[in-house]
Coordinates of C-alpha atoms in Angstrom, one line a residue:
Chain Z
M1 CA 0.0 -14.0 28.1
K2 CA -0.4 -16.8 30.6
G3 CA 1.7 -19.6 29.5
D4 CA 0.5 -21.3 26.3
D5 CA -3.1 -20.7 27.2
A6 CA -4.2 -18.1 24.6
A7 CA -7.8 -18.3 25.8
W8 CA -7.4 -16.4 28.9
F9 CA -9.0 -13.2 27.4
T10 CA -10.9 -14.6 24.5
G11 CA -12.9 -17.1 26.5
R12 CA -12.1 -19.6 23.7
D13 CA -9.4 -22.2 23.3
R14 CA -8.7 -21.1 19.7
W15 CA -7.3 -17.9 18.1
F16 CA -8.6 -18.6 14.7
D17 CA -11.4 -19.8 12.5
D18 CA -14.1 -18.3 14.7
E19 CA -17.1 -19.4 12.9
A20 CA -19.5 -17.2 15.0
Q21 CA -18.2 -13.9 13.8
A22 CA -18.7 -13.8 10.1
P23 CA -19.3 -15.9 7.1
A24 CA -16.1 -17.2 5.6
P25 CA -14.4 -15.3 2.7
G26 CA -16.1 -15.9 -0.5
E27 CA -19.2 -17.4 1.1
P28 CA -22.4 -15.9 -0.4
E29 CA -24.2 -13.5 1.7
R30 CA -27.7 -14.5 3.0
D31 CA -30.5 -12.9 1.2
L32 CA -32.6 -11.2 3.8
G33 CA -34.6 -9.1 1.5
T34 CA -34.5 -5.2 1.3
V35 CA -36.1 -2.2 3.1
H36 CA -37.5 0.8 1.1
E37 CA -36.0 4.2 1.6
P38 CA -38.2 7.2 0.4
A39 CA -36.6 9.8 -1.8
R40 CA -35.6 13.0 0.0
E41 CA -34.3 16.5 -0.4
T42 CA -30.7 16.8 0.7
P43 CA -29.2 20.1 1.9
V44 CA -26.3 21.5 0.0
H45 CA -23.4 22.0 2.5
E46 CA -20.9 23.6 0.1
E47 CA -20.2 24.7 -3.4
T48 CA -16.7 24.5 -4.7
D49 CA -14.6 24.2 -7.8
V50 CA -12.8 21.0 -7.0
L51 CA -14.1 18.4 -4.6
V52 CA -11.4 16.1 -3.4
V53 CA -12.9 12.8 -1.9
G54 CA -10.6 11.2 0.5
G55 CA -7.7 12.7 2.5
G56 CA -5.0 10.1 2.2
P57 CA -1.7 10.6 0.4
A58 CA -3.4 11.2 -3.0
G59 CA -6.1 13.4 -1.6
C60 CA -3.8 15.7 0.3
A61 CA -1.5 16.1 -2.7
A62 CA -4.5 16.6 -5.0
A63 CA -6.1 19.3 -2.7
L64 CA -2.9 21.2 -2.5
A65 CA -2.1 20.9 -6.2
A66 CA -5.7 22.1 -7.2
R67 CA -5.5 25.0 -4.8
R68 CA -2.1 26.1 -6.0
A69 CA -3.4 25.9 -9.7
G70 CA -6.1 28.4 -8.7
A71 CA -9.1 26.4 -7.8
R72 CA -11.4 26.7 -4.7
V73 CA -11.0 23.2 -3.1
T74 CA -12.9 21.2 -0.6
L75 CA -11.5 17.9 0.8
V76 CA -13.7 15.4 2.5
E77 CA -12.3 12.8 4.8
R78 CA -14.0 10.1 6.8
Y79 CA -11.5 9.8 9.5
N80 CA -10.3 12.6 12.0
H81 CA -6.9 13.0 10.4
L82 CA -5.2 13.4 7.1
G83 CA -2.6 11.0 5.6
G84 CA -4.7 7.9 5.1
L85 CA -2.6 4.8 5.2
S86 CA 0.5 6.8 5.6
T87 CA -0.7 7.9 9.1
G88 CA -3.8 6.1 10.2
G89 CA -2.7 2.9 8.4
L90 CA 0.8 2.9 9.9
V91 CA 2.4 2.6 6.5
I92 CA 5.0 4.8 8.1
W93 CA 7.7 3.3 5.8
I94 CA 7.6 5.7 2.8
D95 CA 8.7 3.5 0.0
R96 CA 11.5 4.4 -2.5
M97 CA 11.3 7.9 -4.1
T98 CA 14.9 7.6 -5.6
D99 CA 15.7 5.6 -8.7
W100 CA 18.7 3.4 -9.1
S101 CA 21.0 6.3 -9.6
G102 CA 20.0 7.9 -6.4
E103 CA 17.9 10.7 -8.2
Q104 CA 14.7 11.6 -6.4
V105 CA 12.2 11.0 -9.1
I106 CA 9.1 11.2 -6.9
A107 CA 9.4 14.8 -5.9
G108 CA 6.7 17.6 -5.9
F109 CA 4.4 17.1 -3.0
A110 CA 6.5 14.1 -1.7
R111 CA 9.6 16.2 -1.2
E112 CA 7.6 19.2 0.1
I113 CA 5.6 17.3 2.9
L114 CA 8.7 15.4 4.0
D115 CA 10.8 18.5 4.2
R116 CA 8.1 20.1 6.4
L117 CA 8.3 17.4 9.1
P118 CA 10.3 18.4 12.0
D119 CA 13.7 17.0 13.0
G120 CA 13.1 13.7 14.8
A121 CA 9.9 12.9 12.7
V122 CA 11.8 11.5 9.7
M123 CA 14.6 8.7 9.7
G124 CA 16.2 7.9 6.5
A125 CA 19.4 7.8 4.5
P126 CA 21.1 11.1 4.1
R127 CA 21.0 12.6 0.7
D128 CA 24.6 12.1 -0.2
L129 CA 24.2 8.3 0.2
W130 CA 21.2 8.0 -2.1
G131 CA 22.2 5.6 -4.9
S132 CA 25.3 4.5 -3.1
Q133 CA 26.3 0.8 -3.5
E134 CA 29.0 0.9 -0.8
P135 CA 28.6 -2.3 1.2
G136 CA 28.8 -0.6 4.6
P137 CA 26.0 2.0 4.0
V138 CA 23.9 -0.6 2.1
A139 CA 24.1 -3.0 5.0
H140 CA 23.3 -0.2 7.6
W141 CA 20.4 1.2 5.7
R142 CA 18.9 -2.1 4.6
E143 CA 18.2 -3.0 8.1
R144 CA 16.4 0.4 8.4
L145 CA 14.4 -0.1 5.2
G146 CA 16.6 2.5 3.5
G147 CA 18.2 0.0 1.1
F148 CA 16.8 -2.1 -1.5
R149 CA 18.7 -4.8 -3.2
D150 CA 22.2 -3.4 -3.2
T151 CA 21.4 0.3 -3.3
V152 CA 20.8 3.0 -0.6
T153 CA 17.4 4.6 -1.3
W154 CA 15.5 7.6 0.0
S155 CA 12.6 5.5 1.7
P156 CA 12.4 7.0 5.2
L157 CA 10.2 6.1 8.2
I158 CA 8.1 8.9 9.5
D159 CA 6.2 9.8 12.6
P160 CA 2.6 9.5 11.7
E161 CA 1.4 12.1 14.2
W162 CA 3.5 14.7 12.8
L163 CA 2.5 13.9 9.2
K164 CA -1.1 14.2 10.3
L165 CA -0.5 17.7 11.8
V166 CA 1.8 18.9 9.2
S167 CA -0.6 17.8 6.3
A168 CA -3.5 19.5 7.8
E169 CA -1.9 22.7 8.7
L170 CA -0.3 23.0 5.2
L171 CA -3.6 22.4 3.5
V172 CA -5.5 24.8 5.7
A173 CA -2.8 27.5 5.4
E174 CA -3.1 27.4 1.6
G175 CA -6.9 27.7 1.7
V176 CA -8.1 24.3 1.3
R177 CA -11.5 23.8 3.1
L178 CA -11.3 20.5 5.2
V179 CA -14.4 18.6 6.1
L180 CA -13.4 15.7 8.5
H181 CA -15.6 13.0 10.0
S182 CA -17.6 12.8 6.8
W183 CA -18.0 9.9 4.5
V184 CA -18.8 10.4 0.8
V185 CA -21.4 7.9 -0.1
A186 CA -22.6 8.6 -3.6
P187 CA -21.8 10.9 -6.5
I188 CA -24.2 13.4 -7.8
A189 CA -25.1 13.1 -11.5
D190 CA -24.9 16.4 -13.4
G191 CA -28.5 16.7 -14.7
D192 CA -27.4 18.5 -17.9
G193 CA -25.0 16.0 -19.0
D194 CA -25.0 12.7 -21.0
G195 CA -24.0 10.7 -17.8
R196 CA -20.4 11.6 -18.3
R197 CA -20.3 14.5 -15.8
L198 CA -20.7 14.6 -12.0
G199 CA -22.2 17.5 -10.1
G200 CA -20.4 16.8 -6.9
A201 CA -21.1 14.1 -4.2
I202 CA -23.3 13.3 -1.2
F203 CA -21.6 12.7 2.1
E204 CA -22.9 11.6 5.6
S205 CA -21.8 12.9 8.9
K206 CA -23.3 13.6 12.3
Q207 CA -25.3 16.3 10.4
G208 CA -27.0 13.6 8.3
R209 CA -26.8 13.5 4.5
R210 CA -25.5 16.5 2.7
A211 CA -24.4 17.4 -0.8
I212 CA -21.3 19.3 -2.1
R213 CA -21.6 20.7 -5.5
A214 CA -18.3 20.9 -7.5
R215 CA -17.2 21.6 -11.1
A216 CA -14.6 18.8 -10.9
V217 CA -14.2 15.8 -8.6
V218 CA -11.0 13.9 -7.6
D219 CA -11.6 10.4 -6.6
A220 CA -8.9 9.8 -4.0
T221 CA -10.7 7.2 -2.0
G222 CA -8.3 4.3 -2.7
D223 CA -11.2 2.1 -3.6
L224 CA -12.6 4.1 -6.6
D225 CA -15.8 4.7 -4.7
V226 CA -16.8 7.8 -6.6
V227 CA -16.3 6.4 -10.0
A228 CA -17.7 3.0 -9.2
G229 CA -20.6 4.7 -7.6
A230 CA -21.4 6.5 -10.9
G231 CA -22.1 3.1 -12.3
V232 CA -19.3 2.9 -14.8
P233 CA -17.1 -0.1 -15.4
Y234 CA -13.9 -0.8 -13.3
E235 CA -11.3 -3.5 -12.8
S236 CA -11.1 -5.6 -9.7
D237 CA -9.1 -8.6 -8.5
V238 CA -11.4 -9.2 -5.5
E239 CA -14.9 -8.6 -6.9
G240 CA -16.6 -9.8 -10.1
G241 CA -14.7 -13.0 -10.4
G242 CA -12.5 -11.7 -13.3
S243 CA -9.3 -12.6 -11.4
N244 CA -8.1 -14.9 -8.5
V245 CA -5.1 -12.8 -7.7
Q246 CA -5.0 -12.5 -3.9
H247 CA -4.2 -9.2 -2.2
C248 CA -3.5 -9.3 1.5
I249 CA -5.1 -7.1 4.2
N250 CA -4.0 -6.3 7.7
T251 CA -4.1 -4.0 10.6
A252 CA -0.5 -3.0 11.2
W253 CA 0.8 -2.1 14.7
T254 CA 3.6 -0.2 16.4
W255 CA 5.3 -1.1 19.8
A256 CA 7.2 1.3 22.1
G257 CA 9.6 0.6 24.9
V258 CA 11.9 -1.4 22.5
D259 CA 15.6 -1.2 21.9
M260 CA 16.0 -1.7 18.1
N261 CA 19.7 -1.0 18.2
R262 CA 20.0 -4.1 20.3
W263 CA 17.6 -6.0 18.1
L264 CA 19.6 -5.1 14.9
A265 CA 22.8 -6.0 16.7
F266 CA 21.4 -9.3 17.5
K267 CA 20.3 -9.9 13.9
A268 CA 23.7 -8.9 12.5
G269 CA 25.9 -10.4 15.2
D270 CA 24.2 -13.7 15.7
P271 CA 22.4 -14.8 12.4
A272 CA 21.9 -18.3 13.5
G273 CA 20.4 -17.1 16.8
Y274 CA 18.1 -14.8 14.8
R275 CA 17.0 -17.6 12.5
E276 CA 16.4 -19.9 15.4
F277 CA 14.3 -17.2 17.3
M278 CA 12.1 -16.6 14.1
R279 CA 11.9 -20.4 13.6
A280 CA 10.8 -21.0 17.2
A281 CA 8.4 -18.2 17.2
G282 CA 6.9 -19.3 13.9
E283 CA 6.5 -22.8 15.3
E284 CA 4.8 -21.6 18.5
L285 CA 2.4 -19.1 16.8
G286 CA 1.9 -20.8 13.5
F287 CA 3.1 -17.6 11.8
V288 CA 5.6 -14.9 12.6
E289 CA 6.0 -11.3 11.6
A290 CA 9.3 -9.4 11.7
P291 CA 9.6 -6.1 13.4
Y292 CA 11.2 -3.0 11.6
V293 CA 12.8 0.0 13.1
A294 CA 10.5 3.0 13.0
W295 CA 11.3 6.7 13.0
R296 CA 13.1 6.4 16.3
D297 CA 14.9 3.4 17.9
D298 CA 12.6 2.9 20.8
V299 CA 9.6 2.2 18.5
C300 CA 9.0 -0.6 16.0
V301 CA 6.5 -1.3 13.4
F302 CA 5.1 -4.6 12.2
M303 CA 3.7 -4.3 8.6
G304 CA 1.7 -7.2 8.7
P305 CA 0.1 -9.6 9.5
R306 CA -0.8 -9.9 5.8
L307 CA -3.9 -11.9 5.6
P308 CA -4.8 -13.3 2.2
G309 CA -8.1 -14.3 0.8
Y310 CA -10.2 -11.4 2.2
S311 CA -12.0 -8.5 0.4
A312 CA -11.8 -5.0 1.6
L313 CA -15.1 -4.4 -0.1
R314 CA -16.9 -6.6 2.3
V315 CA -17.4 -5.4 5.9
D316 CA -17.6 -9.1 7.3
D317 CA -14.1 -9.7 5.9
M318 CA -12.8 -6.4 7.1
T319 CA -14.0 -7.1 10.6
T320 CA -12.4 -10.5 10.6
V321 CA -9.1 -9.1 9.6
E322 CA -9.2 -6.5 12.3
L323 CA -10.0 -9.1 15.1
E324 CA -7.4 -11.5 13.7
S325 CA -4.7 -8.8 13.3
R326 CA -5.0 -7.6 16.9
R327 CA -5.0 -11.3 18.3
R328 CA -1.7 -11.8 16.4
M329 CA -0.3 -8.5 17.7
A330 CA -1.0 -9.7 21.3
V331 CA 0.6 -13.1 20.9
H332 CA 3.6 -11.7 19.1
L333 CA 4.1 -9.2 22.0
D334 CA 4.2 -12.2 24.4
V335 CA 6.9 -14.1 22.4
F336 CA 9.0 -11.1 21.7
R337 CA 9.0 -10.0 25.3
R338 CA 9.9 -13.4 26.4
S339 CA 12.8 -14.1 24.1
A340 CA 13.7 -11.2 21.6
P341 CA 16.8 -9.1 22.5
G342 CA 15.6 -5.6 22.9
F343 CA 11.9 -6.4 23.4
E344 CA 11.9 -7.2 27.1
R345 CA 10.0 -4.0 27.9
A346 CA 8.0 -3.6 24.8
W347 CA 4.4 -2.3 25.0
L348 CA 1.6 -1.8 22.6
L349 CA 1.8 1.7 21.2
L350 CA -1.0 1.6 18.6
S351 CA -2.8 -0.8 16.3
A352 CA -3.6 1.1 13.1
P353 CA -6.9 3.0 13.0
Q354 CA -7.2 2.4 9.4
L355 CA -7.2 -1.1 7.7
G356 CA -4.2 -1.8 5.5
V357 CA -5.8 -2.4 2.1
R358 CA -3.7 -2.9 -1.0
H359 CA -6.3 -3.3 -3.6
T360 CA -10.0 -3.3 -4.2
R361 CA -10.9 -1.6 -7.5
R362 CA -8.8 -0.1 -10.3
L363 CA -9.9 2.6 -12.7
V364 CA -10.7 1.9 -16.3
G365 CA -8.8 4.8 -17.7
R366 CA -8.0 6.3 -21.0
R367 CA -4.7 4.6 -20.7
R368 CA -3.6 1.5 -18.6
M369 CA -0.2 1.1 -17.3
T370 CA 1.1 -2.2 -18.1
V371 CA 4.1 -4.5 -17.4
A372 CA 5.0 -4.5 -21.1
D373 CA 5.4 -0.7 -21.1
W374 CA 7.7 -0.5 -18.2
R375 CA 9.7 -3.5 -19.1
E376 CA 10.4 -1.8 -22.6
G377 CA 11.2 1.5 -20.8
V378 CA 8.3 3.4 -22.6
V379 CA 8.3 7.2 -22.0
H380 CA 4.7 8.4 -22.4
E381 CA 4.2 11.7 -24.3
D382 CA 1.6 12.6 -21.7
E383 CA 3.9 11.7 -18.7
I384 CA 2.8 13.3 -15.4
G385 CA 5.4 11.7 -13.3
V386 CA 8.0 8.9 -12.9
S387 CA 8.1 6.1 -10.6
P388 CA 11.3 4.1 -9.6
S389 CA 11.3 0.7 -11.4
P390 CA 11.0 -2.5 -9.4
S391 CA 14.3 -3.8 -10.5
A392 CA 17.6 -2.2 -11.7
K393 CA 17.1 -4.2 -14.9
F394 CA 14.4 -1.7 -15.9
A395 CA 14.3 2.0 -16.6
N396 CA 12.3 4.4 -14.6
V397 CA 8.6 3.9 -15.1
S398 CA 6.7 6.7 -16.9
V399 CA 3.3 7.5 -15.4
P400 CA 0.9 8.7 -18.2
Y401 CA -1.9 11.3 -17.7
G402 CA -4.3 8.8 -19.3
A403 CA -4.0 6.5 -16.3
I404 CA -5.6 9.0 -14.0
V405 CA -8.4 10.0 -16.5
P406 CA -11.7 7.9 -16.3
A407 CA -12.6 6.4 -19.7
H408 CA -16.3 7.0 -18.9
L409 CA -16.5 10.3 -16.9
D410 CA -15.4 13.8 -18.1
N411 CA -15.0 16.0 -15.0
V412 CA -13.4 13.4 -12.7
L413 CA -9.7 12.6 -12.0
V414 CA -8.2 9.8 -10.1
G415 CA -5.2 9.8 -7.8
G416 CA -4.0 6.9 -5.5
R417 CA -3.7 3.2 -5.5
H418 CA -6.7 2.7 -7.8
V419 CA -5.3 4.4 -10.9
A420 CA -5.5 2.5 -14.2
T421 CA -2.9 -0.2 -14.2
D422 CA -2.6 -3.9 -14.6
P423 CA -2.4 -6.0 -11.3
Q424 CA 1.4 -6.3 -11.6
T425 CA 2.0 -2.6 -12.1
Q426 CA -0.4 -1.8 -9.2
S427 CA 2.0 -3.6 -6.8
F428 CA 4.3 -0.6 -6.8
M429 CA 1.9 2.2 -8.1
R430 CA -0.1 1.6 -4.8
E431 CA 2.8 2.7 -2.5
I432 CA 2.6 6.1 -0.7
P433 CA 5.0 8.1 -2.9
Q434 CA 3.2 7.0 -6.0
C435 CA -0.1 8.0 -4.5
W436 CA 1.3 11.5 -3.8
L437 CA 2.5 11.6 -7.4
T438 CA -0.8 10.6 -9.1
G439 CA -2.7 12.7 -6.4
Q440 CA -0.8 15.9 -7.3
A441 CA -1.3 15.4 -11.0
A442 CA -5.0 14.6 -10.5
G443 CA -5.5 17.8 -8.4
A444 CA -3.7 20.0 -10.9
A445 CA -5.7 18.5 -13.8
A446 CA -9.0 19.0 -11.9
A447 CA -8.2 22.6 -11.5
M448 CA -7.8 23.0 -15.2
V449 CA -11.1 21.0 -15.8
S450 CA -12.9 23.2 -13.4
A451 CA -11.5 26.5 -15.0
T452 CA -12.2 25.6 -18.6
G453 CA -15.2 23.2 -18.3
A454 CA -13.6 21.0 -20.8
P455 CA -13.4 17.1 -20.4
A456 CA -10.4 15.8 -18.5
A457 CA -9.4 14.0 -21.7
E458 CA -9.0 17.4 -23.5
V459 CA -6.7 19.1 -20.8
D460 CA -3.8 20.6 -22.4
V461 CA -1.1 18.1 -21.3
R462 CA 1.8 20.5 -22.0
A463 CA 0.2 23.0 -19.7
L464 CA -0.4 20.4 -17.1
Q465 CA 3.2 19.2 -17.3
D466 CA 4.3 22.8 -16.8
E467 CA 2.1 23.3 -13.8
L468 CA 3.4 20.1 -12.2
R469 CA 7.0 21.2 -12.8
R470 CA 6.1 24.7 -11.4
Q471 CA 4.9 22.7 -8.3
G472 CA 8.2 20.9 -8.1
A473 CA 7.2 17.5 -9.7
Y474 CA 9.7 15.6 -11.8
V475 CA 8.3 15.4 -15.4
R476 CA 11.0 14.6 -18.0
A477 CA 11.7 17.0 -20.8
G478 CA 11.7 14.1 -23.3
A479 CA 8.1 13.7 -22.5
R480 CA 7.3 16.9 -24.3
A481 CA 8.4 15.3 -27.6
P482 CA 5.3 14.5 -29.8
A483 CA 4.2 10.9 -29.7
Chain J
M1 CA 8.7 -12.3 2.5
T2 CA 6.3 -12.4 -0.4
Y3 CA 5.1 -15.3 -2.6
V4 CA 6.3 -18.9 -2.1
I5 CA 6.4 -22.0 -4.3
A6 CA 5.5 -25.2 -2.3
S7 CA 5.8 -28.9 -2.7
A8 CA 3.3 -29.3 -5.6
C9 CA 5.9 -27.9 -7.9
I10 CA 8.2 -30.7 -7.3
G11 CA 8.4 -32.8 -10.5
T12 CA 6.0 -30.4 -12.3
T13 CA 8.2 -27.3 -12.9
D14 CA 5.6 -26.1 -15.4
R15 CA 7.3 -22.7 -15.8
S16 CA 4.1 -20.8 -16.5
C17 CA 5.0 -18.6 -13.6
V18 CA 8.4 -17.8 -15.1
D19 CA 6.7 -16.5 -18.1
V20 CA 4.4 -14.2 -16.3
C21 CA 6.8 -12.8 -13.6
P22 CA 7.5 -9.2 -14.5
V23 CA 10.8 -9.1 -12.6
D24 CA 12.2 -12.5 -13.5
C25 CA 12.5 -13.4 -9.8
I26 CA 11.7 -17.1 -10.1
Y27 CA 14.6 -19.5 -10.4
E28 CA 14.8 -23.1 -11.6
T29 CA 16.6 -25.8 -9.5
S30 CA 16.9 -29.5 -10.1
R31 CA 13.5 -30.5 -8.6
M32 CA 11.4 -27.4 -8.4
L33 CA 11.1 -23.6 -9.1
V34 CA 11.6 -21.1 -6.3
I35 CA 10.8 -17.4 -5.8
H36 CA 13.6 -15.0 -4.6
P37 CA 12.0 -13.1 -1.7
E38 CA 14.0 -10.0 -2.1
E39 CA 13.3 -9.8 -5.8
C40 CA 9.7 -10.6 -5.7
I41 CA 7.5 -7.4 -5.8
D42 CA 4.5 -9.0 -4.4
C43 CA 2.5 -8.7 -7.6
A44 CA 0.7 -11.9 -7.5
A45 CA 1.0 -12.5 -11.2
C46 CA 2.5 -16.1 -10.7
E47 CA -0.3 -17.2 -8.4
P48 CA -3.0 -17.9 -10.9
A49 CA -0.6 -19.0 -13.6
C50 CA 0.4 -22.2 -11.7
P51 CA -1.3 -25.2 -13.1
V52 CA -0.9 -27.2 -9.9
D53 CA -1.7 -24.3 -7.3
A54 CA 1.7 -24.5 -5.8
I55 CA 2.2 -20.7 -5.4
S56 CA 0.7 -18.6 -2.5
P57 CA 1.6 -15.7 -0.4
A58 CA 4.0 -16.7 2.4
E59 CA 1.4 -15.8 5.0
G60 CA -1.2 -18.2 3.2
V61 CA 1.2 -21.3 3.0
A62 CA -0.6 -24.3 4.5
P63 CA 1.0 -25.3 7.9
A64 CA 2.3 -28.7 6.5
E65 CA 4.1 -26.8 3.8
R66 CA 5.8 -24.0 5.8
A67 CA 9.2 -25.5 5.3
F68 CA 9.0 -24.3 1.8
I69 CA 9.2 -20.8 2.9
A70 CA 12.8 -21.5 3.9
V71 CA 13.5 -23.5 0.7
N72 CA 12.4 -20.5 -1.5
A73 CA 14.5 -18.1 0.7
A74 CA 17.6 -20.2 0.3
I75 CA 17.8 -19.0 -3.3
M76 CA 19.4 -15.9 -1.8
D77 CA 22.5 -18.1 -1.1
G78 CA 22.3 -19.8 -4.5
V79 CA 20.9 -22.9 -6.1
P80 CA 22.9 -25.4 -4.1
A81 CA 21.5 -23.8 -0.9
V82 CA 18.0 -24.5 -2.3
E83 CA 19.0 -28.0 -3.0
A84 CA 20.2 -28.5 0.6
A85 CA 17.1 -26.8 2.1
L86 CA 14.8 -29.0 0.0
D87 CA 16.5 -32.1 1.3
E88 CA 16.1 -30.9 4.7
A89 CA 12.5 -30.1 4.1
L90 CA 11.8 -33.5 2.7
G91 CA 13.7 -35.2 5.4
E92 CA 16.4 -36.6 3.0

């Protein structure tokens, strides 16, 4: 950057509030009328048992689980890679999978995929420290995102390139059919049904519009695109005016050429200097993001800049967030190179190819995960997995099967950040491990729906729990007791 | 850094936010409520509960109110640290 003149590559004298780009968040769209598209015949690209829509964490777990439960599986993904936000979104910090005692409660696909990453592609606390409250290890791992409150956790940082590659090779080796570069745009209604069954989905690609017929569908879009596209009710904090809870959006970024050991030594050895650096940077930029150590100590990740007030269901908002995030990346690089120890030779490694979205829509399910349930430590009789709780004050959080089953559709399962929860519970159920958890259960259940033709609500939950345990998931024995 | 309570809370301390916080991370000091940044799970429950719109994500705090980010964070060092940080923020 050239001095304090940020306009040298924007041609403007301001970084923000660029009125020309897009309407402000919340501003009504202009009504420019419509165009008419004629009806058409759409070629069928594929017929399968289970169609998984979306190849993010939930979709990958769902596809593998459905395949291992015996189904033919096709996974459609709009980007050129698998892993979704955990790779393309640079959410390379895989949040806690251990509970407060150090037991890995989010296991199954989560454990398998991380175990398959090569040495050097995962950086996290060693197993014998999980749950430790020893001040030394806690202090060490907190700085490396492997400690939460006063406990060492299994919450590693991963190399997104290896996770992309290992995810795809694992799925392909097990016989999942991958369709990349393809965006599912609409569900297909099953003509025989009463509106409660889907016959598959339509996707668009360089080959135009095509259909995939399927006996069961997993909506792993993160945004509930399939279920919402079927015209049934859903919950949203950003659409429909039902809530004014804000959910930040951002494009994360990574830098290379850094010396994170020097940075961490500076933070630990000179706290006053660190506070002064962050204060001065905040004053100069009007905001400041902190860097975190990544999977190796010459790379760092910035998990912001979290921008509130935008909707990830609105392309103008999404465009604004992309522009704004990258501008902030550039000005941060300037400040950090100038005055942050360890950042003198930093360079831009990657700004995330996928936008960091936390929430758009949530499923209206047969059951809704609520704060009241996990504060009381409820163990659901239809438990499909267990999430660590947000505080040591609370027991592990039981994830019910009903939260991944749509209330209004019979042969659709949902896995990912859009499962049926209240907004507060979604704040942790949206994390990558939880998406692996609900995705794995959704895939296994979809295979059962495909095999029997019965509605998802009538799946034999005991058989599903057994299948998930067979696949390495953690489902408590107590959850077998009748309700 | 997650949610932050700003100056509008001073003298109001309605406590509606305390009731809705699922993880009890909102603390009361003599003049205002503050959010513990390491305990906050970023769930946004408190934001719409506040009758005086004092709560926002840290990233969305108005420039004139940014000092309150530090005031909230001071709860990590206890209530007296919040009182001192608030004095500083108010220029007292």
